[in-house]
Amino acid sequence: MGSGTSTQHHFAFQNAEKAFKAAALIQRWYRRYMARLEMRRHCTWRIFQSIEYAGQQDQVKLHDFFSYLVDHFTPSSNHERDFLDRMFTEDRFPQDSEMEKFGDYESIEVPDNYTGPRLSFPLLPDHATALVEAFRLKQQLHARYVLNLLHETRKHLIQLPNINRVSTCYSEEITVCGDLHGQLDDLIFIFHKNGLPSPERAYVFNGDFVDRGKDSVEILMVLFAFMLVYPKEFHLNRGNHEDHLVNLRYGFTKEVMHKYKTHGKKILKILKDVFCWLPLATLVDEKVLILHGGVSDMTDLDLLAKLDRHKIVSTMRHKTRKENGKQVKKEEANQKSSAGRPTPWFLPQSRSLPASPLRLGSLQAHRAGRSSSIPCGAPRDAKELARQVRRSVDLELDRCRQQAGFPVSWGEEEASPCTPEADSGAQEPLEPTQEEWRQVVDILWSDPMAQEGCKANTVRGGGCYFGPNVTERLLQKYNLQFLIRSHECKPEGYEFCHSRKVLTIFSASNYYEVGSNRGAYVKLGPALTPYIVQYQANKVTHMLTMRQRISRVEESALRALREKLFAHSSDLLGEFKKHDADKTGLITLSDWAEAVESVLHLGLPWRMLRPQLVNSSTDNTLEYKSWLEDLAKEQLNRENIQSSLLETLYRNRSNLETIFRIIDSDHSDHVKARFQGHLSDIGHFSFFWCTR
Amino acid sequence: MADDKEREGPDITVAEFHKKIKDAFEVFDHEANNTVDVREIGTIIRSLGCCPSEGELHDLIAEVEEEEPTGYIRFEKFLPVMTEVLLERRYRPIPEDILLRAFEVLDPSKRGFLLKEELIKYMTEEGEPFSQEEMEEMLSAAIDPESNSVHYKDYIAMMVIDES
């Protein structure tokens, strides 16, 4: 017990203590590092989501714009009338005789040197399997077979009810897959891992097969083939992307026209019809309801089962002119019409853009006892404004009508009188009622939310947000156990909510970017207990550390965000200047965050993102002009266009592309060249709208 | 987050902090009702520039929790506490050189690296031990598979670059 030993002990103790402290320090540091990574991951996700949903809002706005045109633009010549009719009234569903013309594939010859898959009907299981294999080898199916398959698909779909009914007595297990969005790799992976469809292995694909990914055509071919081969076991639900108007914007139309240059138009025409014949939902053992989006507090399964689903050609807001006329009359007369029509946002006097999409709490939805599935972001006094605006526009139109030789009408009670339908041969088919249309929109577009209640889904521009009480009420009303839906990308490929009564299943892995999310599918046995399988169809991601994965995805999100910032350079400059009264050329970083949000309305946590978007300044201020210049430099690189024009084009790129596609009657690239030289009236309107 | 110099007056700083805290909080406010799951509080606090130990974190959570813990933290309670933390500059991040010295304590023979087993032992048995998940994640990035060790100087340098 000499001093030596106690010193030894002392040292030992000190060393142990030092090691303990050192370890604690390292752990503390590491945990902070991981936390920041986690935060970046969440922010990245928010960026992708808000840009995606803002795009969908844009789509709705674009459509409102065209609807407005249809309401108010009186064609002054036959040529224009034909043009408008072709663009806007083709929402009538084609008669059977027309359909036969479009399904006419027999005359199409398949060249001898064609090495792709060949189909003969009736299809056999081997054909379907061979199709999967052919696509895996990157072959393309000849247009003749595509049309033939679509023709047969349509015949089959027509017989199906709106709500498929499936039982686990027959096939012991049912696999439900969510959004695929043209990602063929994921579909092939699912069949590889879970097995091909068979009488013992039932499948339900819950919508959104197309758009965004590059192999939407192939996915449809495979899904339709298996549906024809195993009609009792293979089921498809319609998603909001099974819609020719949505396809114009999100890539499917482009893909078809690119892969099938000669027959693409025919294919799209028949597809348009096939889409509206897709069933709306699937019910398993009368207990599990599978549908694409969600439900609302007004969802009526009996009504949904009975309506003529074929009448709902597109869930984008649109009516034929004739019906619209009646609508306008009704709304003017009836003060109590619930949501009212939103103020035309593109007219200069109105400022009724919806509030920041992710600040749901602050939105007051007017519901007036009805499901708030009509996007209603306009403040109340905008109704007055709308009247004034419409008044002045009507005056303007009357002048035009006068010039064109039509009788002038006064007062708001009469909509545009006129215009005999361009193709007088076709009788006006029945349109869905407002109620029917809204029921379908609700189930295809809605998203669950955590709060109780039901309110308009202004982020998407259609459908609603439904709370746990809405789910509960629906399940009880129809004696169901739970809901399976898709429609929303989830990091893990799936997510339960509403006390596990709602399951979101999303099957497109790496949806935003390589490494962004897993895909998943769910299996149900006779006990109906969900069993989830996750995957990520890209081997590379498995080998990356979390840090690397997050960095890659984050870089992609930031690039997209910087592009968006650039697209609003002029507005941003204006906003920055407001914060720089003394004209120093500098603003604080806090001002930067406020300015950016007030221009972009993305509801993003800008202060969290700032370090990645703004080079850290030493004294908390930013030279905003040079920051904007740096943004521009990134985008401009090889372009020789004036930066302001480029900015406008970028901002409206998706919309412009969509417009091009609508205008271009043969969907070729020729119109793009014509557009530069010769601006049609529609072009005038578009440019005015784009550059306001 | 870079240290922000204090500006014209304490009020402006407080307002600044409030906005920062709000932004960070909202990232995890999934229900848009000004609450976050208590399990995310650590992430929020750390991404605001603080580097508390687990023990310190637990104390903070106790301060912002309800009397009867609900599993959720309300923004109204979180904001004043977090503002104080930022004003007092509590839980400052660890400078690189201190971190390096900590590794060197664990490597008394000054080899310049730690073996995988050694790292695992220290991280899971000493200090505030890692969970298995935390350990695996650290190993995946830190360990050089050929030597089965972590060259801590390089490791630190790599992680620090990532931050900026």
XYZ file of N, CA and C in Angstrom, chain A residues 53-265:
639
model
N -45.220 18.955 -56.251
C -46.603 19.356 -56.071
C -46.864 20.720 -56.684
N -45.851 21.593 -56.641
C -46.028 22.891 -57.294
C -46.249 22.674 -58.784
N -45.578 21.674 -59.336
C -45.772 21.348 -60.734
C -47.187 20.891 -61.015
N -47.728 20.122 -60.080
C -49.096 19.650 -60.272
C -50.079 20.796 -60.172
N -49.805 21.708 -59.280
C -50.654 22.901 -59.176
C -50.633 23.665 -60.491
N -49.432 23.780 -61.030
C -49.267 24.467 -62.310
C -50.148 23.846 -63.372
N -50.191 22.534 -63.352
C -50.963 21.807 -64.345
C -52.423 22.211 -64.248
N -52.898 22.293 -63.023
C -54.287 22.674 -62.830
C -54.507 24.099 -63.307
N -53.539 24.957 -62.978
C -53.668 26.354 -63.393
C -53.697 26.451 -64.909
N -52.840 25.681 -65.535
C -52.790 25.692 -67.000
C -54.133 25.284 -67.558
N -54.690 24.308 -66.910
C -55.963 23.824 -67.397
C -57.069 24.832 -67.183
N -57.025 25.499 -66.044
C -57.993 26.571 -65.812
C -57.883 27.619 -66.895
N -56.652 27.908 -67.269
C -56.400 28.912 -68.295
C -57.079 28.518 -69.594
N -56.905 27.288 -69.981
C -57.520 26.858 -71.233
C -59.036 26.799 -71.124
N -59.516 26.399 -69.946
C -60.960 26.391 -69.760
C -61.521 27.787 -69.911
N -60.777 28.735 -69.358
C -61.222 30.121 -69.458
C -61.282 30.540 -70.916
N -60.256 30.154 -71.656
C -60.242 30.465 -73.082
C -61.475 29.908 -73.766
N -61.751 28.669 -73.427
C -62.892 28.015 -74.061
C -64.174 28.768 -73.743
N -64.277 29.225 -72.492
C -65.470 29.963 -72.101
C -65.622 31.248 -72.885
N -64.493 31.931 -73.063
C -64.616 33.327 -73.466
C -64.106 33.652 -74.850
N -63.434 32.728 -75.445
C -62.852 33.059 -76.741
C -63.811 32.670 -77.840
N -64.283 33.659 -78.575
C -65.219 33.357 -79.642
C -64.444 33.286 -80.949
N -64.437 32.131 -81.553
C -63.666 32.009 -82.791
C -64.263 32.878 -83.885
N -63.426 33.553 -84.602
C -63.955 34.438 -85.632
C -63.820 33.839 -87.021
N -63.412 32.611 -87.080
C -63.324 31.987 -88.397
C -63.519 30.495 -88.226
N -63.834 29.854 -89.322
C -64.021 28.402 -89.262
C -62.747 27.705 -88.857
N -61.662 28.215 -89.373
C -60.364 27.602 -89.083
C -60.116 27.577 -87.581
N -60.350 28.740 -86.967
C -60.124 28.805 -85.521
C -61.118 27.946 -84.774
N -62.354 27.936 -85.274
C -63.358 27.137 -84.596
C -62.954 25.672 -84.618
N -62.528 25.230 -85.792
C -62.082 23.836 -85.904
C -60.947 23.561 -84.939
N -60.008 24.491 -84.931
C -58.824 24.337 -84.089
C -59.223 24.191 -82.629
N -60.068 25.091 -82.172
C -60.501 25.044 -80.779
C -61.254 23.756 -80.491
N -62.138 23.426 -81.419
C -62.900 22.211 -81.186
C -61.989 21.012 -81.094
N -61.028 20.996 -81.948
C -60.121 19.856 -81.913
C -59.384 19.805 -80.590
N -58.989 20.965 -80.120
C -58.226 21.008 -78.878
C -59.078 20.701 -77.668
N -60.251 21.275 -77.634
C -60.954 21.249 -76.357
C -62.143 20.332 -76.287
N -62.773 20.068 -77.394
C -63.953 19.234 -77.237
C -63.657 17.781 -77.505
N -62.398 17.465 -77.717
C -62.122 16.057 -77.931
C -62.265 15.269 -76.650
N -62.670 15.942 -75.604
C -62.954 15.226 -74.383
C -64.184 14.362 -74.475
N -64.963 14.567 -75.512
C -66.066 13.626 -75.713
C -65.428 12.254 -75.902
N -66.067 11.257 -75.324
C -65.466 9.960 -75.601
C -65.933 9.487 -76.972
N -65.040 8.871 -77.699
C -65.349 8.498 -79.086
C -66.410 7.404 -79.161
N -67.163 7.448 -80.235
C -68.176 6.409 -80.418
C -67.494 5.121 -80.820
N -68.233 4.062 -80.737
C -67.642 2.758 -81.042
C -67.082 2.683 -82.448
N -67.808 3.292 -83.400
C -67.333 3.204 -84.776
C -65.991 3.887 -84.928
N -65.854 4.981 -84.241
C -64.576 5.673 -84.279
C -63.489 4.811 -83.676
N -63.825 4.170 -82.589
C -62.863 3.351 -81.885
C -62.344 2.259 -82.795
N -63.242 1.704 -83.586
C -62.772 0.635 -84.451
C -61.751 1.168 -85.428
N -62.002 2.363 -85.881
C -61.040 2.957 -86.806
C -59.678 3.064 -86.126
N -59.662 3.482 -84.871
C -58.389 3.683 -84.210
C -57.732 2.380 -83.817
N -58.559 1.371 -83.609
C -57.967 0.097 -83.259
C -57.536 -0.664 -84.494
N -57.655 -0.034 -85.623
C -57.344 -0.725 -86.862
C -55.857 -1.004 -86.970
N -55.526 -2.200 -86.617
C -54.116 -2.578 -86.616
C -53.819 -3.608 -87.680
N -54.911 -4.243 -88.164
C -54.663 -5.338 -89.100
C -53.947 -4.896 -90.351
N -54.171 -3.646 -90.713
C -53.528 -3.184 -91.933
C -52.055 -2.870 -91.721
N -51.655 -2.794 -90.464
C -50.257 -2.451 -90.207
C -49.388 -3.676 -90.423
N -48.393 -3.493 -91.227
C -47.517 -4.634 -91.511
C -46.303 -4.632 -90.613
N -45.973 -5.824 -90.186
C -44.756 -5.952 -89.382
C -43.637 -6.403 -90.315
N -42.588 -5.617 -90.410
C -41.524 -5.960 -91.366
C -40.836 -7.278 -91.002
N -40.266 -7.908 -92.002
C -39.635 -9.196 -91.778
C -38.431 -9.103 -90.851
N -37.785 -7.955 -90.895
C -36.577 -7.858 -90.079
C -36.895 -7.473 -88.630
N -38.158 -7.488 -88.277
C -38.532 -7.174 -86.895
C -38.147 -8.336 -85.992
N -37.371 -8.016 -84.982
C -36.886 -9.077 -84.098
C -37.506 -8.995 -82.712
N -38.441 -8.106 -82.543
C -39.043 -7.961 -81.219
C -40.088 -9.034 -80.965
N -40.742 -8.944 -79.825
C -41.741 -9.957 -79.466
C -42.961 -9.865 -80.367
N -43.571 -11.000 -80.615
C -44.790 -11.041 -81.414
C -45.915 -11.587 -80.548
N -47.086 -11.003 -80.735
C -48.227 -11.455 -79.944
C -49.297 -12.024 -80.858
N -49.992 -13.033 -80.355
C -51.180 -13.486 -81.069
C -52.287 -13.643 -80.037
N -53.502 -13.469 -80.511
C -54.617 -13.483 -79.567
C -55.540 -14.649 -79.856
N -56.136 -15.257 -78.848
C -56.059 -14.871 -77.433
C -54.681 -15.121 -76.817
N -54.281 -14.255 -75.950
C -52.956 -14.339 -75.346
C -52.839 -15.541 -74.418
N -51.655 -16.121 -74.419
C -51.371 -17.200 -73.486
C -50.357 -16.715 -72.457
N -50.313 -17.379 -71.314
C -49.366 -16.967 -70.280
C -47.926 -16.845 -70.809
N -47.570 -17.740 -71.696
C -46.207 -17.686 -72.234
C -45.932 -16.381 -72.952
N -46.962 -15.876 -73.638
C -46.772 -14.618 -74.342
C -46.437 -13.508 -73.367
N -47.182 -13.482 -72.279
C -46.967 -12.415 -71.302
C -45.563 -12.520 -70.718
N -45.181 -13.736 -70.368
C -43.848 -13.927 -69.809
C -42.780 -13.528 -70.817
N -43.005 -13.922 -72.069
C -42.032 -13.581 -73.111
C -41.919 -12.071 -73.271
N -43.014 -11.402 -73.071
C -43.027 -9.949 -73.187
C -42.113 -9.334 -72.124
N -42.239 -9.830 -70.899
C -41.395 -9.313 -69.826
C -39.931 -9.513 -70.187
N -39.625 -10.710 -70.650
C -38.240 -11.025 -70.992
C -37.746 -10.136 -72.126
N -38.593 -9.938 -73.131
C -38.199 -9.100 -74.272
C -37.889 -7.681 -73.817
N -38.735 -7.161 -72.953
C -38.507 -5.798 -72.488
C -37.264 -5.719 -71.627
N -37.025 -6.765 -70.881
C -35.819 -6.775 -70.064
C -34.595 -6.675 -70.974
N -34.707 -7.256 -72.172
C -33.619 -7.183 -73.136
C -33.713 -5.926 -73.996
N -34.503 -5.000 -73.563
C -34.614 -3.691 -74.195
C -35.193 -3.732 -75.604
N -36.018 -4.739 -75.895
C -36.677 -4.757 -77.197
C -37.926 -3.893 -77.139
N -38.403 -3.531 -78.334
C -39.611 -2.726 -78.369
C -40.706 -3.476 -79.101
N -41.912 -3.379 -78.582
C -43.030 -4.075 -79.200
C -43.528 -3.287 -80.402
N -43.755 -3.970 -81.495
C -44.192 -3.282 -82.707
C -45.580 -2.681 -82.533
N -45.785 -1.544 -83.200
C -47.033 -0.791 -83.042
C -48.264 -1.645 -83.321
N -48.141 -2.550 -84.262
C -49.287 -3.375 -84.588
C -49.748 -4.175 -83.379
N -48.769 -4.755 -82.685
C -49.113 -5.563 -81.523
C -49.591 -4.694 -80.371
N -48.995 -3.520 -80.287
C -49.438 -2.585 -79.249
C -50.921 -2.286 -79.432
N -51.280 -1.935 -80.661
C -52.666 -1.570 -80.924
C -53.589 -2.759 -80.720
N -53.131 -3.905 -81.178
C -53.930 -5.114 -81.006
C -54.178 -5.369 -79.520
N -53.109 -5.294 -78.755
C -53.223 -5.529 -77.311
C -54.155 -4.512 -76.667
N -54.019 -3.260 -77.065
C -54.866 -2.234 -76.472
C -56.333 -2.463 -76.839
N -56.532 -2.895 -78.059
C -57.888 -3.182 -78.513
C -58.516 -4.280 -77.664
N -57.764 -5.348 -77.455
C -58.265 -6.452 -76.636
C -58.448 -6.017 -75.194
N -57.502 -5.203 -74.719
C -57.592 -4.703 -73.341
C -58.894 -3.935 -73.153
N -59.171 -3.095 -74.119
C -60.367 -2.293 -74.001
C -61.612 -3.170 -73.941
N -61.638 -4.151 -74.804
C -62.800 -5.052 -74.808
C -62.978 -5.699 -73.445
N -61.863 -6.078 -72.846
C -61.937 -6.734 -71.544
C -62.380 -5.774 -70.458
N -61.787 -4.581 -70.459
C -62.072 -3.623 -69.393
C -63.540 -3.217 -69.360
N -64.122 -3.120 -70.550
C -65.516 -2.675 -70.620
C -66.414 -3.568 -69.774
N -66.069 -4.845 -69.690
C -66.929 -5.759 -68.936
C -66.783 -5.631 -67.433
N -65.705 -4.987 -66.999
C -65.432 -4.972 -65.565
C -66.290 -3.943 -64.846
N -66.591 -4.226 -63.577
C -67.321 -3.236 -62.791
C -66.377 -2.128 -62.353
N -66.955 -1.062 -61.813
C -66.121 0.035 -61.329
C -65.250 -0.405 -60.172
N -65.788 -1.302 -59.352
C -65.024 -1.768 -58.197
C -64.796 -3.271 -58.350
N -63.523 -3.629 -58.600
C -63.177 -5.056 -58.692
C -63.420 -5.716 -57.347
N -63.906 -6.943 -57.404
C -64.019 -7.671 -56.142
C -63.140 -8.911 -56.200
N -62.283 -9.026 -55.217
C -61.318 -10.133 -55.197
C -61.475 -10.910 -53.908
N -61.224 -12.206 -54.013
C -61.349 -13.004 -52.801
C -60.082 -13.811 -52.580
N -59.693 -13.946 -51.317
C -58.487 -14.724 -51.031
C -58.770 -16.225 -50.988
N -60.023 -16.588 -51.224
C -60.277 -18.027 -51.290
C -59.599 -18.624 -52.505
N -59.634 -17.887 -53.601
C -59.146 -18.458 -54.834
C -57.632 -18.416 -54.928
N -57.075 -17.224 -54.891
C -55.608 -17.181 -54.820
C -55.259 -16.889 -53.384
N -54.428 -17.712 -52.817
C -54.206 -17.589 -51.380
C -53.580 -16.268 -50.996
N -52.763 -15.749 -51.869
C -52.169 -14.486 -51.481
C -52.392 -13.467 -52.590
N -52.531 -12.242 -52.149
C -52.702 -11.139 -53.084
C -51.583 -10.138 -52.844
N -50.942 -9.738 -53.914
C -49.867 -8.744 -53.793
C -50.362 -7.429 -54.373
N -50.218 -6.379 -53.585
C -50.654 -5.059 -54.034
C -49.430 -4.179 -54.270
N -49.366 -3.607 -55.462
C -48.247 -2.712 -55.788
C -48.762 -1.296 -56.009
N -47.922 -0.337 -55.711
C -48.324 1.060 -55.864
C -47.764 1.674 -57.135
N -47.557 2.964 -57.123
C -47.095 3.708 -58.294
C -45.835 3.102 -58.899
N -45.832 2.979 -60.207
C -44.613 2.519 -60.881
C -43.990 3.633 -61.717
N -44.830 4.490 -62.243
C -44.362 5.655 -62.998
C -43.282 5.324 -64.012
N -43.591 4.370 -64.866
C -42.693 4.102 -65.977
C -41.359 3.495 -65.609
N -41.198 3.048 -64.385
C -39.923 2.455 -63.981
C -39.993 0.943 -64.133
N -39.630 0.502 -65.321
C -39.754 -0.914 -65.655
C -38.871 -1.786 -64.764
N -37.705 -1.281 -64.398
C -36.805 -2.065 -63.549
C -37.498 -2.516 -62.283
N -38.303 -1.634 -61.712
C -38.989 -1.992 -60.474
C -40.009 -3.099 -60.731
N -40.731 -3.020 -61.841
C -41.729 -4.051 -62.132
C -41.055 -5.396 -62.329
N -39.978 -5.377 -63.095
C -39.259 -6.630 -63.337
C -38.730 -7.189 -62.024
N -38.256 -6.294 -61.176
C -37.757 -6.751 -59.889
C -38.858 -7.394 -59.064
N -40.013 -6.772 -59.044
C -41.131 -7.312 -58.259
C -41.492 -8.711 -58.749
N -41.578 -8.884 -60.070
C -41.918 -10.221 -60.591
C -40.813 -11.212 -60.285
N -39.591 -10.716 -60.299
C -38.474 -11.603 -60.021
C -38.491 -12.044 -58.563
N -38.715 -11.095 -57.680
C -38.642 -11.400 -56.256
C -39.918 -12.075 -55.753
N -41.047 -11.650 -56.251
C -42.315 -12.144 -55.722
C -42.935 -13.248 -56.577
N -42.435 -13.372 -57.801
C -43.007 -14.379 -58.683
C -43.947 -13.751 -59.690
N -44.055 -14.391 -60.851
C -44.943 -13.894 -61.888
C -46.393 -14.118 -61.482
N -47.296 -13.349 -62.061
C -48.719 -13.558 -61.769
C -49.148 -14.970 -62.201
N -50.073 -15.557 -61.453
C -50.574 -16.888 -61.786
C -51.910 -17.048 -61.073
N -52.614 -18.135 -61.342
C -53.892 -18.314 -60.629
C -53.703 -18.390 -59.116
N -52.511 -18.764 -58.683
C -52.276 -18.819 -57.244
C -51.696 -17.530 -56.717
N -51.307 -16.670 -57.617
C -50.636 -15.453 -57.168
C -51.314 -14.242 -57.795
N -52.249 -13.676 -57.054
C -53.005 -12.541 -57.563
C -52.237 -11.244 -57.353
N -52.483 -10.298 -58.249
C -51.833 -8.990 -58.153
C -52.879 -7.894 -58.307
N -52.649 -6.812 -57.583
C -53.419 -5.593 -57.824
C -52.399 -4.473 -58.027
N -52.504 -3.782 -59.144
C -51.635 -2.618 -59.374
C -52.484 -1.371 -59.214
N -52.051 -0.530 -58.288
C -52.910 0.539 -57.816
C -52.676 1.884 -58.511
N -52.603 1.861 -59.843
C -52.593 3.136 -60.566
C -51.224 3.773 -60.748
N -51.208 4.854 -61.521
C -49.976 5.594 -61.833
C -48.902 4.684 -62.412
N -49.275 3.982 -63.487
C -48.313 3.102 -64.145
C -47.382 3.921 -65.031
N -47.853 5.094 -65.456
C -47.151 5.847 -66.499
C -46.704 7.215 -66.020
N -45.962 7.883 -66.878
C -45.440 9.235 -66.662
C -44.169 9.231 -65.843
N -43.307 10.160 -66.161
C -42.047 10.398 -65.445
C -40.954 9.402 -65.809
N -41.164 8.142 -65.597
C -40.140 7.158 -65.945
C -40.080 6.974 -67.452
N -39.097 6.215 -67.920
C -38.917 6.153 -69.371
C -39.556 4.949 -70.033
N -40.126 4.040 -69.279
C -40.678 2.818 -69.886
C -42.153 2.625 -69.582
N -42.904 3.703 -69.646
C -44.335 3.605 -69.352
C -45.039 2.682 -70.332
N -44.666 2.763 -71.586
C -45.305 1.927 -72.605
C -45.119 0.460 -72.263
N -43.898 0.102 -71.957
C -43.606 -1.307 -71.677
C -44.352 -1.788 -70.436
N -44.418 -0.937 -69.440
C -45.153 -1.329 -68.227
C -46.609 -1.610 -68.565
N -47.214 -0.716 -69.338
C -48.613 -0.925 -69.704
C -48.773 -2.232 -70.465
N -47.880 -2.485 -71.396
C -47.999 -3.709 -72.192
C -47.973 -4.940 -71.294
N -47.041 -4.947 -70.355
C -46.935 -6.099 -69.451
C -48.182 -6.227 -68.593
N -48.606 -5.116 -67.997
C -49.767 -5.168 -67.108
C -51.013 -5.599 -67.868
N -51.220 -5.026 -69.038
C -52.415 -5.398 -69.801
C -52.336 -6.855 -70.245
N -51.151 -7.290 -70.641
C -51.006 -8.679 -71.092
C -51.395 -9.640 -69.968
N -50.864 -9.398 -68.772
C -51.193 -10.311 -67.668
C -52.662 -10.228 -67.285
N -53.226 -9.049 -67.460
C -54.637 -8.911 -67.129
C -55.486 -9.742 -68.082
N -55.094 -9.779 -69.354
C -55.846 -10.571 -70.318
C -55.649 -12.057 -70.072
N -54.457 -12.413 -69.625
C -54.149 -13.823 -69.434
C -54.760 -14.367 -68.147
N -54.757 -13.552 -67.112
C -55.318 -13.991 -65.830
C -56.390 -13.021 -65.360
N -57.494 -12.961 -66.063
C -58.489 -11.921 -65.761
C -59.052 -12.006 -64.352
N -59.062 -13.182 -63.767
C -59.640 -13.270 -62.432
C -58.651 -12.901 -61.341
N -57.389 -12.969 -61.659
C -56.400 -12.791 -60.599
C -55.595 -11.500 -60.717
N -55.654 -10.864 -61.873
C -54.802 -9.701 -62.102
C -55.679 -8.474 -62.267
N -55.481 -7.481 -61.396
C -56.385 -6.338 -61.378
C -55.645 -5.016 -61.440
N -56.252 -4.078 -62.136
C -55.656 -2.751 -62.243
C -56.649 -1.709 -61.753
N -56.150 -0.730 -60.998
C -56.960 0.419 -60.621
C -56.468 1.633 -61.385
N -57.357 2.526 -61.667
C -56.948 3.754 -62.329
C -56.262 4.688 -61.346
N -55.215 5.376 -61.802
C -54.575 6.395 -60.979
C -54.791 7.759 -61.621
N -54.368 8.801 -60.948
C -54.598 10.120 -61.525
C -53.728 10.363 -62.763
N -52.710 9.536 -62.950
C -51.886 9.686 -64.149
C -52.397 8.875 -65.334
N -53.423 8.088 -65.116
C -54.033 7.383 -66.259
C -55.046 8.336 -66.872
N -54.520 9.337 -67.553
C -55.307 10.503 -67.925
C -54.546 11.231 -69.034
N -55.144 11.339 -70.183
C -54.382 11.858 -71.328
C -53.930 13.296 -71.138
N -54.667 14.064 -70.344
C -54.256 15.453 -70.133
C -53.047 15.534 -69.206
N -53.039 14.704 -68.196
C -51.881 14.683 -67.302
C -50.656 14.178 -68.065
N -50.887 13.215 -68.956
C -49.776 12.640 -69.721
C -49.091 13.657 -70.610
N -49.842 14.669 -71.024
C -49.254 15.680 -71.897
C -48.095 16.373 -71.208
N -48.225 16.504 -69.910
C -47.214 17.243 -69.174
C -46.121 16.361 -68.615
N -46.499 15.171 -68.166
C -45.567 14.401 -67.348
C -44.794 13.317 -68.086
N -44.860 13.340 -69.401
C -43.879 12.559 -70.151
C -44.390 11.353 -70.899
N -45.573 10.854 -70.585
C -46.017 9.639 -71.250
C -46.320 9.893 -72.721
N -47.010 10.999 -72.978
C -47.326 11.327 -74.364
C -46.043 11.446 -75.177
N -45.092 12.127 -74.590
C -43.801 12.306 -75.266
C -43.149 10.953 -75.530
N -43.202 10.082 -74.550
C -42.574 8.768 -74.714
C -43.219 7.998 -75.860
N -44.539 8.009 -75.893
C -45.233 7.270 -76.952
C -44.849 7.827 -78.321
N -44.900 9.132 -78.450
C -44.614 9.737 -79.751
C -43.166 9.499 -80.157
N -42.325 9.426 -79.179
C -40.917 9.194 -79.502
C -40.677 7.756 -79.927
N -41.312 6.815 -79.237
C -41.070 5.404 -79.556
C -41.866 4.956 -80.775
N -42.990 5.600 -81.003
C -43.838 5.162 -82.122
C -44.141 6.352 -83.010
N -43.186 6.688 -83.861
C -43.327 7.921 -84.625
C -44.479 7.867 -85.613
N -44.683 6.711 -86.205
C -45.738 6.639 -87.220
C -47.112 6.455 -86.607
N -47.199 5.574 -85.644
C -48.521 5.198 -85.138
C -48.815 5.742 -83.759
N -47.938 6.583 -83.266
C -48.101 7.085 -81.909
C -49.446 7.717 -81.673
N -49.900 8.491 -82.638
C -51.156 9.199 -82.430
C -52.312 8.221 -82.257
